[in-house]
Short mmCIF file of C-alpha atoms and ligand atoms in Angstrom, two decimals:
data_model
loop_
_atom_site.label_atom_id
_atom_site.label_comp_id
_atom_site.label_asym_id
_atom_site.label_seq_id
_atom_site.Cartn_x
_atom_site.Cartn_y
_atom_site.Cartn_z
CA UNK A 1 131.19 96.91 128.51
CA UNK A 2 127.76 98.46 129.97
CA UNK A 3 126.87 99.62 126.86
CA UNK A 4 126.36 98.22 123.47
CA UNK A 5 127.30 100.41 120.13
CA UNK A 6 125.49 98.10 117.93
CA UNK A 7 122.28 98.28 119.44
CA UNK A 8 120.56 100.61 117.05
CA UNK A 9 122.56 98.37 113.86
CA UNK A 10 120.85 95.74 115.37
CA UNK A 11 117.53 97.49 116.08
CA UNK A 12 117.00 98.54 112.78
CA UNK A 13 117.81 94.97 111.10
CA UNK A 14 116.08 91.75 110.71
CA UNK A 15 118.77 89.09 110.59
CA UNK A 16 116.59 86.22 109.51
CA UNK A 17 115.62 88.44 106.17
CA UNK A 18 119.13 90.23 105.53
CA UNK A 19 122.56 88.92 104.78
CA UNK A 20 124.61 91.52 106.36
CA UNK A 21 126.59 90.53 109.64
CA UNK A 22 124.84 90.17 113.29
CA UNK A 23 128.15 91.49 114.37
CA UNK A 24 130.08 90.18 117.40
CA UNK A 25 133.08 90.64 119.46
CA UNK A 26 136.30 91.26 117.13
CA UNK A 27 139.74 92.51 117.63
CA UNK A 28 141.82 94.25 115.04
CA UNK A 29 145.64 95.13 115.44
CA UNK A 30 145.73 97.17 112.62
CA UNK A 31 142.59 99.04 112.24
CA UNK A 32 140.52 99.14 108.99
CA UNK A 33 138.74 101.50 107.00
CA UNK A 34 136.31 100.75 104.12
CA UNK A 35 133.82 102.14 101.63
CA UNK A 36 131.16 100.36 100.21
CA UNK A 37 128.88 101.46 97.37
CA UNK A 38 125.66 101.26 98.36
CA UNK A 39 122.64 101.78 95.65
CA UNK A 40 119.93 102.33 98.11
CA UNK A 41 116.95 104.42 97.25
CA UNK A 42 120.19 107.06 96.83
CA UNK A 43 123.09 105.89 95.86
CA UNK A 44 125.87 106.86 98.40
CA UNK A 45 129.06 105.68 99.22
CA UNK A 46 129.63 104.63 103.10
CA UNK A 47 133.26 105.47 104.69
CA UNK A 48 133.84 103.33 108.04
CA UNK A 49 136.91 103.97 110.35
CA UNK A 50 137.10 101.08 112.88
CA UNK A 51 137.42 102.79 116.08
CA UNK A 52 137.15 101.13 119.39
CA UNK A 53 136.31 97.76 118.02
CA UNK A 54 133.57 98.71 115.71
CA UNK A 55 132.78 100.73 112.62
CA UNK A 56 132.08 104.40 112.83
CA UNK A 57 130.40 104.99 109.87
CA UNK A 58 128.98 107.94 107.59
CA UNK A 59 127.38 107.96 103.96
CA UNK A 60 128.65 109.67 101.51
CA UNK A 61 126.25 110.59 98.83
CA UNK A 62 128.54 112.20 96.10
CA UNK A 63 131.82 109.69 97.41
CA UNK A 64 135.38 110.46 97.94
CA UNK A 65 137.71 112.23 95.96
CA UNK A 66 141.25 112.14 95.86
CA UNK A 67 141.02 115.92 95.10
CA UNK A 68 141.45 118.39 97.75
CA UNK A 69 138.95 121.07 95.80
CA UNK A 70 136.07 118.80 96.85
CA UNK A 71 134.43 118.37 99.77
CA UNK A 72 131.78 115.85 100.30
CA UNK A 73 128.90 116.08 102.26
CA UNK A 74 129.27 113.26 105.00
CA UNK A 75 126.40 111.79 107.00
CA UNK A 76 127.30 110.57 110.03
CA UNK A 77 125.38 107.45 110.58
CA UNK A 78 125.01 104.28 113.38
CA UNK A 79 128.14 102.16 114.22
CA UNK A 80 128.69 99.17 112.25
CA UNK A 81 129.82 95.68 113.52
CA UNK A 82 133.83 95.04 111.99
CA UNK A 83 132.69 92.40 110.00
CA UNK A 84 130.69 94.83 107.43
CA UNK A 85 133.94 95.29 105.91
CA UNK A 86 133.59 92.44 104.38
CA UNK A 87 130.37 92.82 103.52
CA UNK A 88 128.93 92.83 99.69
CA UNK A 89 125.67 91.84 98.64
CA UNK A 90 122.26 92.49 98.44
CA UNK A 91 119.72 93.84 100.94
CA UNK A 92 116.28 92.99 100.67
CA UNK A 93 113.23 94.87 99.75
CA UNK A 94 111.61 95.97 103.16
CA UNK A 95 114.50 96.08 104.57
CA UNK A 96 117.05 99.04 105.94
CA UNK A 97 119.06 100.12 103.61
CA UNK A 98 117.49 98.10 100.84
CA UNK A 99 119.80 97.53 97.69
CA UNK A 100 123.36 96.61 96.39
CA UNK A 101 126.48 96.87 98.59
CA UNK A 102 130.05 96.29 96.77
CA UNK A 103 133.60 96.64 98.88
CA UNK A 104 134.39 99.58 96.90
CA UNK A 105 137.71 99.88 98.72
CA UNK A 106 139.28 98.84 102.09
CA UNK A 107 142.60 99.01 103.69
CA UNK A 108 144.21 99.99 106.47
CA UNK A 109 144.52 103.41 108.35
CA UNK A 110 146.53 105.37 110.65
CA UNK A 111 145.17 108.25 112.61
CA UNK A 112 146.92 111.51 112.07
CA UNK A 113 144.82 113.85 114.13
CA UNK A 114 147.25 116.34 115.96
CA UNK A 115 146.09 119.20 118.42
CA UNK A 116 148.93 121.34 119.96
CA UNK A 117 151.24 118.78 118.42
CA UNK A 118 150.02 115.92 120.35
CA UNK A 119 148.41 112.74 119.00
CA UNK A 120 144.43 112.83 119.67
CA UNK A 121 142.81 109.67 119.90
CA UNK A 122 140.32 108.79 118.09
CA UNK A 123 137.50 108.81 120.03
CA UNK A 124 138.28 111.72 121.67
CA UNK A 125 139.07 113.10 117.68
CA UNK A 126 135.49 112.13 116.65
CA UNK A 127 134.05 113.48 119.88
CA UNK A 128 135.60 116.85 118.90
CA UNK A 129 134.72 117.14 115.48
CA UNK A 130 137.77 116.52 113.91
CA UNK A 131 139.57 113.48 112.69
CA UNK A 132 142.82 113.05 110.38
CA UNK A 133 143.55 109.96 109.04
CA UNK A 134 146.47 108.43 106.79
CA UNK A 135 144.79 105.97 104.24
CA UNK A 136 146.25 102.67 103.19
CA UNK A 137 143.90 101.54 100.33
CA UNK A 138 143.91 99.76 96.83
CA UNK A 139 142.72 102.67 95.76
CA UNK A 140 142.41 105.66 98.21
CA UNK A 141 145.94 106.69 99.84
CA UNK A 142 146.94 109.50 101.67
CA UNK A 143 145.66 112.24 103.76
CA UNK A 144 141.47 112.24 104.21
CA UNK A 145 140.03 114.42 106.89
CA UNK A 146 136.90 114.38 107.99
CA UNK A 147 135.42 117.68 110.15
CA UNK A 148 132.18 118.45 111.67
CA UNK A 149 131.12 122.02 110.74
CA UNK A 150 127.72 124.11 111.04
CA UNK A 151 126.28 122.26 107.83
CA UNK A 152 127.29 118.62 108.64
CA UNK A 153 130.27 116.46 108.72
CA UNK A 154 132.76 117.43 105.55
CA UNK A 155 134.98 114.89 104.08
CA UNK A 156 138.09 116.11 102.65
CA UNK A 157 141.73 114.84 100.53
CA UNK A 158 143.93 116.70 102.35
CA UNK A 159 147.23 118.38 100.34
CA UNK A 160 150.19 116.16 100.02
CA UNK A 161 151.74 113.91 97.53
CA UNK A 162 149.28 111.50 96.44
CA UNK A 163 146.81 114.28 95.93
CA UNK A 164 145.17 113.60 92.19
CA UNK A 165 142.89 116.06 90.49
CA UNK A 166 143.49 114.52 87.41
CA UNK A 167 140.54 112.31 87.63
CA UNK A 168 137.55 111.60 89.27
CA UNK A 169 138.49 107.82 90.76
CA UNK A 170 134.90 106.81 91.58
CA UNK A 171 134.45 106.72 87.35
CA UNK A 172 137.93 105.97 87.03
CA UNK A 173 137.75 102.74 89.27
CA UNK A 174 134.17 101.41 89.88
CA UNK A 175 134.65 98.08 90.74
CA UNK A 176 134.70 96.07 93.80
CA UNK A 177 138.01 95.21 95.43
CA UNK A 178 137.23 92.05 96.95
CA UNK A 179 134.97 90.56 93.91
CA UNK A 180 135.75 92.30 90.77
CA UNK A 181 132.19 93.17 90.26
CA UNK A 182 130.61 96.59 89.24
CA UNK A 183 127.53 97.21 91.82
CA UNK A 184 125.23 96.78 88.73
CA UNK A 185 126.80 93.16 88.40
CA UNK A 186 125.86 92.20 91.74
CA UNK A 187 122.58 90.03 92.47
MN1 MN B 201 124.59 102.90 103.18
#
């Protein structure tokens, strides 16, 4: 590969002072998504599809919802190596991204995105401005779509079956699906 995505991940960390991954060469068969809760100077939520062997990533400042009323603001942000999806810790003062990172949920995903009724892949998908995706999380499932418009990239619950409006889920279910912890119990 003549180029390398996680040059500016790497750029803008010092791996002798942070925790989080150096990132290397990794191969999924079934790709993975993730959030993490991040409380850095804003707290914001960070949804990563892994897409060509690494993490395409935006923050989320108000999170996902598994309401289709609500669109989120999403901020589309540098690649991330595949091994941030395990990732949960803290980052140092100083550093980027300073603050508390919890696995707020991960799973599996399948992309969905259809143009003309043909499967767009997603690279090409993200290139365009559009991506579907069919979520296989502890707690997020279903339909998400996430679409580039005039104001940013929008994050969406699309309508189907496992649509709930009945609560908000980031209240609902706060804590970390690898440790247990609530981000405020993490040190
Ligand atoms: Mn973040």
């Amino acid at each position: 590969m003549s180029q390398d995505p996680l040059k500016v991940y790497r750029e803008k960390r010092d791996f002798v002072a942070t925790s989080e991954p150096k990132g290397g060469k990794a191969v999924h068969e079934n790709r993975i998504f993730v959030i993490q809760k991040h409380s850095a100077r804003n707290l914001h939520y960070d949804f990563r599809l892994e897409v060509d062997g690494v993490l395409k990533s935006w923050a989320v400042p108000k999170g996902p919802s598994t309401n289709p009323k609500d669109k989120r603001l999403a901020i589309y942000t540098e690649d991330h190596p595949l091994e941030y999806a395990g990732y949960e810790g803290v980052i140092p003062q100083g550093q980027y991204g300073a603050g508390k990172v919890i696995v707020w949920d991960t799973g599996h995903y399948r992309n969905m995105t259809e143009k003309a009724g043909q499967v767009v892949e997603m690279g090409r998908a993200l290139e365009n401005g559009h991506i579907s995706v069919w979520l296989e999380g502890r707690k997020l499932k279903g339909g998400y779509a996430i679409t580039k418009t005039s104001r940013g990239w929008i994050l969406v619950k699309m309508n189907d079956e496992l649509v709930d409006a009945s609560k908000d889920i980031l209240i609902a279910e706060p804590r970390s699906v690898l440790s247990g912890r609530t981000i405020e119990e993490v040190f």
